[in-house]
Amino acid sequence: MKKYEKIRLVLFTLSGLFVSYFLILHVIHGSVFAKVITLCIASFFLIVLSGITYRMEQETKQKSNTIRQIIWVLFALYLFELVSFLFFENGFGRNGIGSIVFSKNVYRTYLNTSFNIIPFRVILFYLVGFIRGTQGIFHVIINLVGNFISFMPFALFLPLLFPRFLKSKYFIFFLSILVLVVELVQMLLLTGSCDIDDWILNVGGAVLLYFIFKKCQVYDRLKKVVD
């Protein structure tokens, strides 16, 4: 057991260091790539810490709230990065509340250039552009793949932390409203784009992963570890 305690201490220290560096990167306006990589490393150490903790609890037959607390920390870090990226990431031209301009002309320009309510219009634009060679792979990944995976972690965190979301109707309804609110807030702040295709990709990715987890009984297995 002493060996496990030493490993836990090392993992806890490394997790704390990378979480701290992750937060510092936001203060000094580090690159998106650096933030994501740092968050992934911190998450890896926290997940391994959860595994070691679960192993100790199995051997000692003593339960604690440590694993649930780690899940909450992971969820909080994800939400922090998601909000930062959606509304405050300077590298993508997003300046949060500083973007608000009470001008009809500015909003008219935004509606003409960054507002879309036609389903699959933007998705087809990037796919056709990539096939024809007018859109690079980087733009396709950022705009299509990025939107598809960005809300996927909700499929893991919500059902684990809030049992109500184990029911499909609650999960789909909540996520649909959440993404809709995000799109509307982006329009209000004139940051990013208010796009039905973003909504389709965001919700579609999370719902797809949700049903994969349900089909593979991932929630049942993880609930045994968390609870």
PDB file of C-alpha atoms in Angstrom:
ATOM      1  CA  MET A   1       0.000   0.000   0.000  1.00  0.00           C
ATOM      2  CA  LYS A   2       2.913   2.371   0.637  1.00  0.00           C
ATOM      3  CA  LYS A   3       3.930   1.912  -2.999  1.00  0.00           C
ATOM      4  CA  TYR A   4       0.478   3.037  -4.113  1.00  0.00           C
ATOM      5  CA  GLU A   5       0.649   6.044  -1.809  1.00  0.00           C
ATOM      6  CA  LYS A   6       3.956   7.135  -3.332  1.00  0.00           C
ATOM      7  CA  ILE A   7       2.586   6.716  -6.854  1.00  0.00           C
ATOM      8  CA  ARG A   8      -0.524   8.701  -5.923  1.00  0.00           C
ATOM      9  CA  LEU A   9       1.614  11.488  -4.500  1.00  0.00           C
ATOM     10  CA  VAL A  10       3.673  11.666  -7.694  1.00  0.00           C
ATOM     11  CA  LEU A  11       0.559  11.657  -9.890  1.00  0.00           C
ATOM     12  CA  PHE A  12      -1.117  14.286  -7.726  1.00  0.00           C
ATOM     13  CA  THR A  13       1.968  16.518  -7.944  1.00  0.00           C
ATOM     14  CA  LEU A  14       2.280  16.133 -11.721  1.00  0.00           C
ATOM     15  CA  SER A  15      -1.436  16.778 -12.184  1.00  0.00           C
ATOM     16  CA  GLY A  16      -1.217  19.925 -10.083  1.00  0.00           C
ATOM     17  CA  LEU A  17       1.782  21.205 -12.028  1.00  0.00           C
ATOM     18  CA  PHE A  18       0.155  20.706 -15.425  1.00  0.00           C
ATOM     19  CA  VAL A  19      -3.192  22.132 -14.281  1.00  0.00           C
ATOM     20  CA  SER A  20      -1.355  25.201 -12.974  1.00  0.00           C
ATOM     21  CA  TYR A  21       0.543  25.575 -16.243  1.00  0.00           C
ATOM     22  CA  PHE A  22      -2.719  25.152 -18.157  1.00  0.00           C
ATOM     23  CA  LEU A  23      -4.224  28.079 -16.244  1.00  0.00           C
ATOM     24  CA  ILE A  24      -1.079  30.176 -16.681  1.00  0.00           C
ATOM     25  CA  LEU A  25      -1.274  29.688 -20.455  1.00  0.00           C
ATOM     26  CA  HIS A  26      -4.684  31.373 -20.413  1.00  0.00           C
ATOM     27  CA  VAL A  27      -3.328  34.322 -18.456  1.00  0.00           C
ATOM     28  CA  ILE A  28      -0.401  34.853 -20.826  1.00  0.00           C
ATOM     29  CA  HIS A  29      -2.535  34.093 -23.908  1.00  0.00           C
ATOM     30  CA  GLY A  30      -0.671  30.972 -24.965  1.00  0.00           C
ATOM     31  CA  SER A  31      -1.476  29.162 -28.197  1.00  0.00           C
ATOM     32  CA  VAL A  32      -4.533  26.929 -28.511  1.00  0.00           C
ATOM     33  CA  PHE A  33      -2.267  23.974 -29.291  1.00  0.00           C
ATOM     34  CA  ALA A  34      -0.258  24.463 -26.082  1.00  0.00           C
ATOM     35  CA  LYS A  35      -3.428  24.746 -24.000  1.00  0.00           C
ATOM     36  CA  VAL A  36      -4.977  21.604 -25.463  1.00  0.00           C
ATOM     37  CA  ILE A  37      -1.792  19.543 -25.119  1.00  0.00           C
ATOM     38  CA  THR A  38      -1.301  20.692 -21.523  1.00  0.00           C
ATOM     39  CA  LEU A  39      -4.928  19.899 -20.705  1.00  0.00           C
ATOM     40  CA  CYS A  40      -4.571  16.417 -22.239  1.00  0.00           C
ATOM     41  CA  ILE A  41      -1.430  15.705 -20.191  1.00  0.00           C
ATOM     42  CA  ALA A  42      -3.052  16.934 -16.970  1.00  0.00           C
ATOM     43  CA  SER A  43      -6.147  14.841 -17.728  1.00  0.00           C
ATOM     44  CA  PHE A  44      -3.996  11.772 -18.371  1.00  0.00           C
ATOM     45  CA  PHE A  45      -2.338  12.038 -14.962  1.00  0.00           C
ATOM     46  CA  LEU A  46      -5.708  12.593 -13.268  1.00  0.00           C
ATOM     47  CA  ILE A  47      -7.206   9.557 -14.999  1.00  0.00           C
ATOM     48  CA  VAL A  48      -4.238   7.384 -13.967  1.00  0.00           C
ATOM     49  CA  LEU A  49      -4.631   8.771 -10.447  1.00  0.00           C
ATOM     50  CA  SER A  50      -8.256   7.615 -10.531  1.00  0.00           C
ATOM     51  CA  GLY A  51      -7.144   4.137 -11.608  1.00  0.00           C
ATOM     52  CA  ILE A  52      -4.607   3.853  -8.793  1.00  0.00           C
ATOM     53  CA  THR A  53      -7.185   5.105  -6.297  1.00  0.00           C
ATOM     54  CA  TYR A  54      -9.721   2.535  -7.498  1.00  0.00           C
ATOM     55  CA  ARG A  55      -7.132  -0.236  -7.157  1.00  0.00           C
ATOM     56  CA  MET A  56      -6.383   0.821  -3.585  1.00  0.00           C
ATOM     57  CA  GLU A  57     -10.065   0.928  -2.705  1.00  0.00           C
ATOM     58  CA  GLN A  58     -10.549  -2.559  -4.133  1.00  0.00           C
ATOM     59  CA  GLU A  59      -7.729  -3.962  -2.042  1.00  0.00           C
ATOM     60  CA  THR A  60      -8.670  -2.170   1.177  1.00  0.00           C
ATOM     61  CA  LYS A  61     -12.419  -2.543   0.550  1.00  0.00           C
ATOM     62  CA  GLN A  62     -12.863   1.087   1.567  1.00  0.00           C
ATOM     63  CA  LYS A  63     -14.783   3.575  -0.523  1.00  0.00           C
ATOM     64  CA  SER A  64     -14.082   7.308  -0.811  1.00  0.00           C
ATOM     65  CA  ASN A  65     -15.243  10.244  -2.919  1.00  0.00           C
ATOM     66  CA  THR A  66     -11.788  10.731  -4.433  1.00  0.00           C
ATOM     67  CA  ILE A  67     -12.625   9.376  -7.883  1.00  0.00           C
ATOM     68  CA  ARG A  68     -15.834  11.411  -8.139  1.00  0.00           C
ATOM     69  CA  GLN A  69     -13.876  14.514  -7.082  1.00  0.00           C
ATOM     70  CA  ILE A  70     -11.316  13.851  -9.823  1.00  0.00           C
ATOM     71  CA  ILE A  71     -14.140  13.518 -12.369  1.00  0.00           C
ATOM     72  CA  TRP A  72     -15.464  16.894 -11.229  1.00  0.00           C
ATOM     73  CA  VAL A  73     -12.012  18.449 -11.647  1.00  0.00           C
ATOM     74  CA  LEU A  74     -11.744  17.012 -15.172  1.00  0.00           C
ATOM     75  CA  PHE A  75     -15.210  18.326 -16.013  1.00  0.00           C
ATOM     76  CA  ALA A  76     -14.357  21.784 -14.664  1.00  0.00           C
ATOM     77  CA  LEU A  77     -11.122  21.910 -16.693  1.00  0.00           C
ATOM     78  CA  TYR A  78     -12.994  20.882 -19.839  1.00  0.00           C
ATOM     79  CA  LEU A  79     -15.691  23.512 -19.306  1.00  0.00           C
ATOM     80  CA  PHE A  80     -13.055  26.170 -18.642  1.00  0.00           C
ATOM     81  CA  GLU A  81     -11.254  25.395 -21.906  1.00  0.00           C
ATOM     82  CA  LEU A  82     -14.509  25.111 -23.872  1.00  0.00           C
ATOM     83  CA  VAL A  83     -15.774  28.516 -22.701  1.00  0.00           C
ATOM     84  CA  SER A  84     -12.343  30.035 -23.288  1.00  0.00           C
ATOM     85  CA  PHE A  85     -12.221  28.706 -26.830  1.00  0.00           C
ATOM     86  CA  LEU A  86     -15.810  29.578 -27.741  1.00  0.00           C
ATOM     87  CA  PHE A  87     -15.767  33.153 -26.464  1.00  0.00           C
ATOM     88  CA  PHE A  88     -12.276  34.393 -25.563  1.00  0.00           C
ATOM     89  CA  GLU A  89      -9.733  32.747 -27.896  1.00  0.00           C
ATOM     90  CA  ASN A  90      -7.897  35.668 -29.524  1.00  0.00           C
ATOM     91  CA  GLY A  91      -6.268  33.360 -32.041  1.00  0.00           C
ATOM     92  CA  PHE A  92      -9.717  32.765 -33.543  1.00  0.00           C
ATOM     93  CA  GLY A  93     -10.816  36.390 -33.336  1.00  0.00           C
ATOM     94  CA  ARG A  94     -12.903  35.983 -30.197  1.00  0.00           C
ATOM     95  CA  ASN A  95     -12.765  38.706 -27.557  1.00  0.00           C
ATOM     96  CA  GLY A  96     -15.698  37.911 -25.287  1.00  0.00           C
ATOM     97  CA  ILE A  97     -17.757  40.849 -24.062  1.00  0.00           C
ATOM     98  CA  GLY A  98     -15.229  43.195 -25.634  1.00  0.00           C
ATOM     99  CA  SER A  99     -16.693  42.234 -28.997  1.00  0.00           C
ATOM    100  CA  ILE A 100     -20.097  43.771 -28.271  1.00  0.00           C
ATOM    101  CA  VAL A 101     -20.805  46.742 -30.498  1.00  0.00           C
ATOM    102  CA  PHE A 102     -24.245  48.328 -30.373  1.00  0.00           C
ATOM    103  CA  SER A 103     -24.408  49.210 -34.036  1.00  0.00           C
ATOM    104  CA  LYS A 104     -27.002  48.140 -36.584  1.00  0.00           C
ATOM    105  CA  ASN A 105     -24.419  48.179 -39.359  1.00  0.00           C
ATOM    106  CA  VAL A 106     -22.048  45.901 -37.461  1.00  0.00           C
ATOM    107  CA  TYR A 107     -24.810  43.391 -36.704  1.00  0.00           C
ATOM    108  CA  ARG A 108     -26.044  43.594 -40.288  1.00  0.00           C
ATOM    109  CA  THR A 109     -22.534  42.733 -41.493  1.00  0.00           C
ATOM    110  CA  TYR A 110     -22.350  39.866 -39.015  1.00  0.00           C
ATOM    111  CA  LEU A 111     -25.687  38.456 -40.178  1.00  0.00           C
ATOM    112  CA  ASN A 112     -24.508  38.623 -43.790  1.00  0.00           C
ATOM    113  CA  THR A 113     -21.132  36.967 -43.175  1.00  0.00           C
ATOM    114  CA  SER A 114     -21.315  34.805 -40.033  1.00  0.00           C
ATOM    115  CA  PHE A 115     -24.950  33.784 -39.670  1.00  0.00           C
ATOM    116  CA  ASN A 116     -26.413  30.671 -41.268  1.00  0.00           C
ATOM    117  CA  ILE A 117     -29.758  28.917 -40.766  1.00  0.00           C
ATOM    118  CA  ILE A 118     -29.564  26.655 -43.832  1.00  0.00           C
ATOM    119  CA  PRO A 119     -28.713  23.090 -42.704  1.00  0.00           C
ATOM    120  CA  PHE A 120     -25.542  21.532 -44.204  1.00  0.00           C
ATOM    121  CA  ARG A 121     -24.715  24.661 -46.207  1.00  0.00           C
ATOM    122  CA  VAL A 122     -21.372  25.264 -44.463  1.00  0.00           C
ATOM    123  CA  ILE A 123     -20.590  21.548 -44.099  1.00  0.00           C
ATOM    124  CA  LEU A 124     -20.972  21.030 -47.853  1.00  0.00           C
ATOM    125  CA  PHE A 125     -18.979  24.209 -48.518  1.00  0.00           C
ATOM    126  CA  TYR A 126     -15.947  22.798 -46.715  1.00  0.00           C
ATOM    127  CA  LEU A 127     -16.331  19.243 -48.034  1.00  0.00           C
ATOM    128  CA  VAL A 128     -16.789  20.327 -51.656  1.00  0.00           C
ATOM    129  CA  GLY A 129     -13.999  22.864 -51.260  1.00  0.00           C
ATOM    130  CA  PHE A 130     -11.664  20.178 -49.926  1.00  0.00           C
ATOM    131  CA  ILE A 131     -12.509  17.833 -52.814  1.00  0.00           C
ATOM    132  CA  ARG A 132     -11.902  20.603 -55.347  1.00  0.00           C
ATOM    133  CA  GLY A 133      -8.721  21.725 -53.612  1.00  0.00           C
ATOM    134  CA  THR A 134      -9.959  25.186 -52.639  1.00  0.00           C
ATOM    135  CA  GLN A 135     -10.102  24.336 -48.904  1.00  0.00           C
ATOM    136  CA  GLY A 136      -7.076  23.021 -47.025  1.00  0.00           C
ATOM    137  CA  ILE A 137      -7.216  20.056 -44.669  1.00  0.00           C
ATOM    138  CA  PHE A 138      -6.469  22.347 -41.706  1.00  0.00           C
ATOM    139  CA  HIS A 139      -9.634  24.396 -42.273  1.00  0.00           C
ATOM    140  CA  VAL A 140     -11.710  21.237 -42.725  1.00  0.00           C
ATOM    141  CA  ILE A 141     -10.392  19.754 -39.471  1.00  0.00           C
ATOM    142  CA  ILE A 142     -10.907  22.963 -37.490  1.00  0.00           C
ATOM    143  CA  ASN A 143     -14.387  23.715 -38.804  1.00  0.00           C
ATOM    144  CA  LEU A 144     -15.863  20.233 -39.225  1.00  0.00           C
ATOM    145  CA  VAL A 145     -13.917  17.725 -37.124  1.00  0.00           C
ATOM    146  CA  GLY A 146     -13.320  20.305 -34.390  1.00  0.00           C
ATOM    147  CA  ASN A 147     -17.016  21.112 -34.090  1.00  0.00           C
ATOM    148  CA  PHE A 148     -17.934  17.419 -34.198  1.00  0.00           C
ATOM    149  CA  ILE A 149     -15.725  16.450 -31.241  1.00  0.00           C
ATOM    150  CA  SER A 150     -15.810  19.636 -29.154  1.00  0.00           C
ATOM    151  CA  PHE A 151     -18.940  18.716 -27.173  1.00  0.00           C
ATOM    152  CA  MET A 152     -18.288  14.968 -27.024  1.00  0.00           C
ATOM    153  CA  PRO A 153     -16.963  15.046 -23.423  1.00  0.00           C
ATOM    154  CA  PHE A 154     -20.481  15.922 -22.266  1.00  0.00           C
ATOM    155  CA  ALA A 155     -21.423  12.357 -23.243  1.00  0.00           C
ATOM    156  CA  LEU A 156     -19.013  11.154 -20.570  1.00  0.00           C
ATOM    157  CA  PHE A 157     -19.364  13.708 -17.792  1.00  0.00           C
ATOM    158  CA  LEU A 158     -23.103  14.384 -17.658  1.00  0.00           C
ATOM    159  CA  PRO A 159     -24.331  10.769 -17.234  1.00  0.00           C
ATOM    160  CA  LEU A 160     -21.571  10.015 -14.705  1.00  0.00           C
ATOM    161  CA  LEU A 161     -22.134  13.079 -12.541  1.00  0.00           C
ATOM    162  CA  PHE A 162     -25.890  13.514 -13.023  1.00  0.00           C
ATOM    163  CA  PRO A 163     -27.805  10.178 -13.168  1.00  0.00           C
ATOM    164  CA  ARG A 164     -30.822  11.854 -14.830  1.00  0.00           C
ATOM    165  CA  PHE A 165     -28.814  12.152 -18.041  1.00  0.00           C
ATOM    166  CA  LEU A 166     -28.582   8.379 -18.299  1.00  0.00           C
ATOM    167  CA  LYS A 167     -32.007   8.767 -19.929  1.00  0.00           C
ATOM    168  CA  SER A 168     -31.536   9.640 -23.588  1.00  0.00           C
ATOM    169  CA  LYS A 169     -34.354  12.211 -23.785  1.00  0.00           C
ATOM    170  CA  TYR A 170     -32.870  14.335 -20.998  1.00  0.00           C
ATOM    171  CA  PHE A 171     -29.360  14.218 -22.438  1.00  0.00           C
ATOM    172  CA  ILE A 172     -30.404  15.095 -25.989  1.00  0.00           C
ATOM    173  CA  PHE A 173     -32.775  17.873 -24.869  1.00  0.00           C
ATOM    174  CA  PHE A 174     -30.231  19.482 -22.526  1.00  0.00           C
ATOM    175  CA  LEU A 175     -27.393  19.346 -25.027  1.00  0.00           C
ATOM    176  CA  SER A 176     -29.562  20.695 -27.838  1.00  0.00           C
ATOM    177  CA  ILE A 177     -30.588  23.698 -25.736  1.00  0.00           C
ATOM    178  CA  LEU A 178     -27.052  24.229 -24.444  1.00  0.00           C
ATOM    179  CA  VAL A 179     -25.526  24.387 -27.927  1.00  0.00           C
ATOM    180  CA  LEU A 180     -28.359  26.623 -29.135  1.00  0.00           C
ATOM    181  CA  VAL A 181     -27.651  29.052 -26.285  1.00  0.00           C
ATOM    182  CA  VAL A 182     -23.935  29.011 -27.130  1.00  0.00           C
ATOM    183  CA  GLU A 183     -24.680  29.893 -30.759  1.00  0.00           C
ATOM    184  CA  LEU A 184     -27.000  32.735 -29.760  1.00  0.00           C
ATOM    185  CA  VAL A 185     -24.494  34.146 -27.265  1.00  0.00           C
ATOM    186  CA  GLN A 186     -21.802  34.068 -29.941  1.00  0.00           C
ATOM    187  CA  MET A 187     -24.102  36.106 -32.169  1.00  0.00           C
ATOM    188  CA  LEU A 188     -24.763  38.582 -29.354  1.00  0.00           C
ATOM    189  CA  LEU A 189     -21.035  38.978 -28.720  1.00  0.00           C
ATOM    190  CA  LEU A 190     -20.241  39.074 -32.442  1.00  0.00           C
ATOM    191  CA  THR A 191     -17.669  36.363 -31.832  1.00  0.00           C
ATOM    192  CA  GLY A 192     -17.342  33.228 -33.916  1.00  0.00           C
ATOM    193  CA  SER A 193     -20.363  32.372 -36.027  1.00  0.00           C
ATOM    194  CA  CYS A 194     -24.005  31.591 -35.332  1.00  0.00           C
ATOM    195  CA  ASP A 195     -24.435  28.587 -37.575  1.00  0.00           C
ATOM    196  CA  ILE A 196     -27.020  25.781 -37.695  1.00  0.00           C
ATOM    197  CA  ASP A 197     -24.267  23.504 -39.020  1.00  0.00           C
ATOM    198  CA  ASP A 198     -22.224  24.119 -35.856  1.00  0.00           C
ATOM    199  CA  TRP A 199     -25.291  23.061 -33.869  1.00  0.00           C
ATOM    200  CA  ILE A 200     -25.683  19.917 -35.998  1.00  0.00           C
ATOM    201  CA  LEU A 201     -22.025  18.943 -35.601  1.00  0.00           C
ATOM    202  CA  ASN A 202     -21.798  19.786 -31.879  1.00  0.00           C
ATOM    203  CA  VAL A 203     -24.966  17.923 -30.924  1.00  0.00           C
ATOM    204  CA  GLY A 204     -24.403  15.124 -33.431  1.00  0.00           C
ATOM    205  CA  GLY A 205     -20.929  14.293 -32.134  1.00  0.00           C
ATOM    206  CA  ALA A 206     -21.979  14.235 -28.482  1.00  0.00           C
ATOM    207  CA  VAL A 207     -25.153  12.216 -29.126  1.00  0.00           C
ATOM    208  CA  LEU A 208     -23.269   9.696 -31.271  1.00  0.00           C
ATOM    209  CA  LEU A 209     -20.709   9.083 -28.519  1.00  0.00           C
ATOM    210  CA  TYR A 210     -23.507   8.922 -25.947  1.00  0.00           C
ATOM    211  CA  PHE A 211     -25.281   6.079 -27.763  1.00  0.00           C
ATOM    212  CA  ILE A 212     -21.984   4.267 -28.389  1.00  0.00           C
ATOM    213  CA  PHE A 213     -21.313   4.373 -24.642  1.00  0.00           C
ATOM    214  CA  LYS A 214     -24.826   3.124 -23.902  1.00  0.00           C
ATOM    215  CA  LYS A 215     -24.555   0.336 -26.467  1.00  0.00           C
ATOM    216  CA  CYS A 216     -21.196  -0.813 -25.072  1.00  0.00           C
ATOM    217  CA  GLN A 217     -22.442  -0.481 -21.458  1.00  0.00           C
ATOM    218  CA  VAL A 218     -19.643   1.964 -20.676  1.00  0.00           C
ATOM    219  CA  TYR A 219     -21.814   3.850 -18.181  1.00  0.00           C
ATOM    220  CA  ASP A 220     -22.622   0.715 -16.214  1.00  0.00           C
ATOM    221  CA  ARG A 221     -18.923  -0.105 -15.871  1.00  0.00           C
ATOM    222  CA  LEU A 222     -17.830   3.419 -15.007  1.00  0.00           C
ATOM    223  CA  LYS A 223     -20.620   3.905 -12.464  1.00  0.00           C
ATOM    224  CA  LYS A 224     -19.192   0.985 -10.497  1.00  0.00           C
ATOM    225  CA  VAL A 225     -15.858   2.790 -10.348  1.00  0.00           C
ATOM    226  CA  VAL A 226     -17.196   6.272  -9.617  1.00  0.00           C
ATOM    227  CA  ASP A 227     -19.825   5.183  -7.076  1.00  0.00           C
TER     228      ASP A 227
END
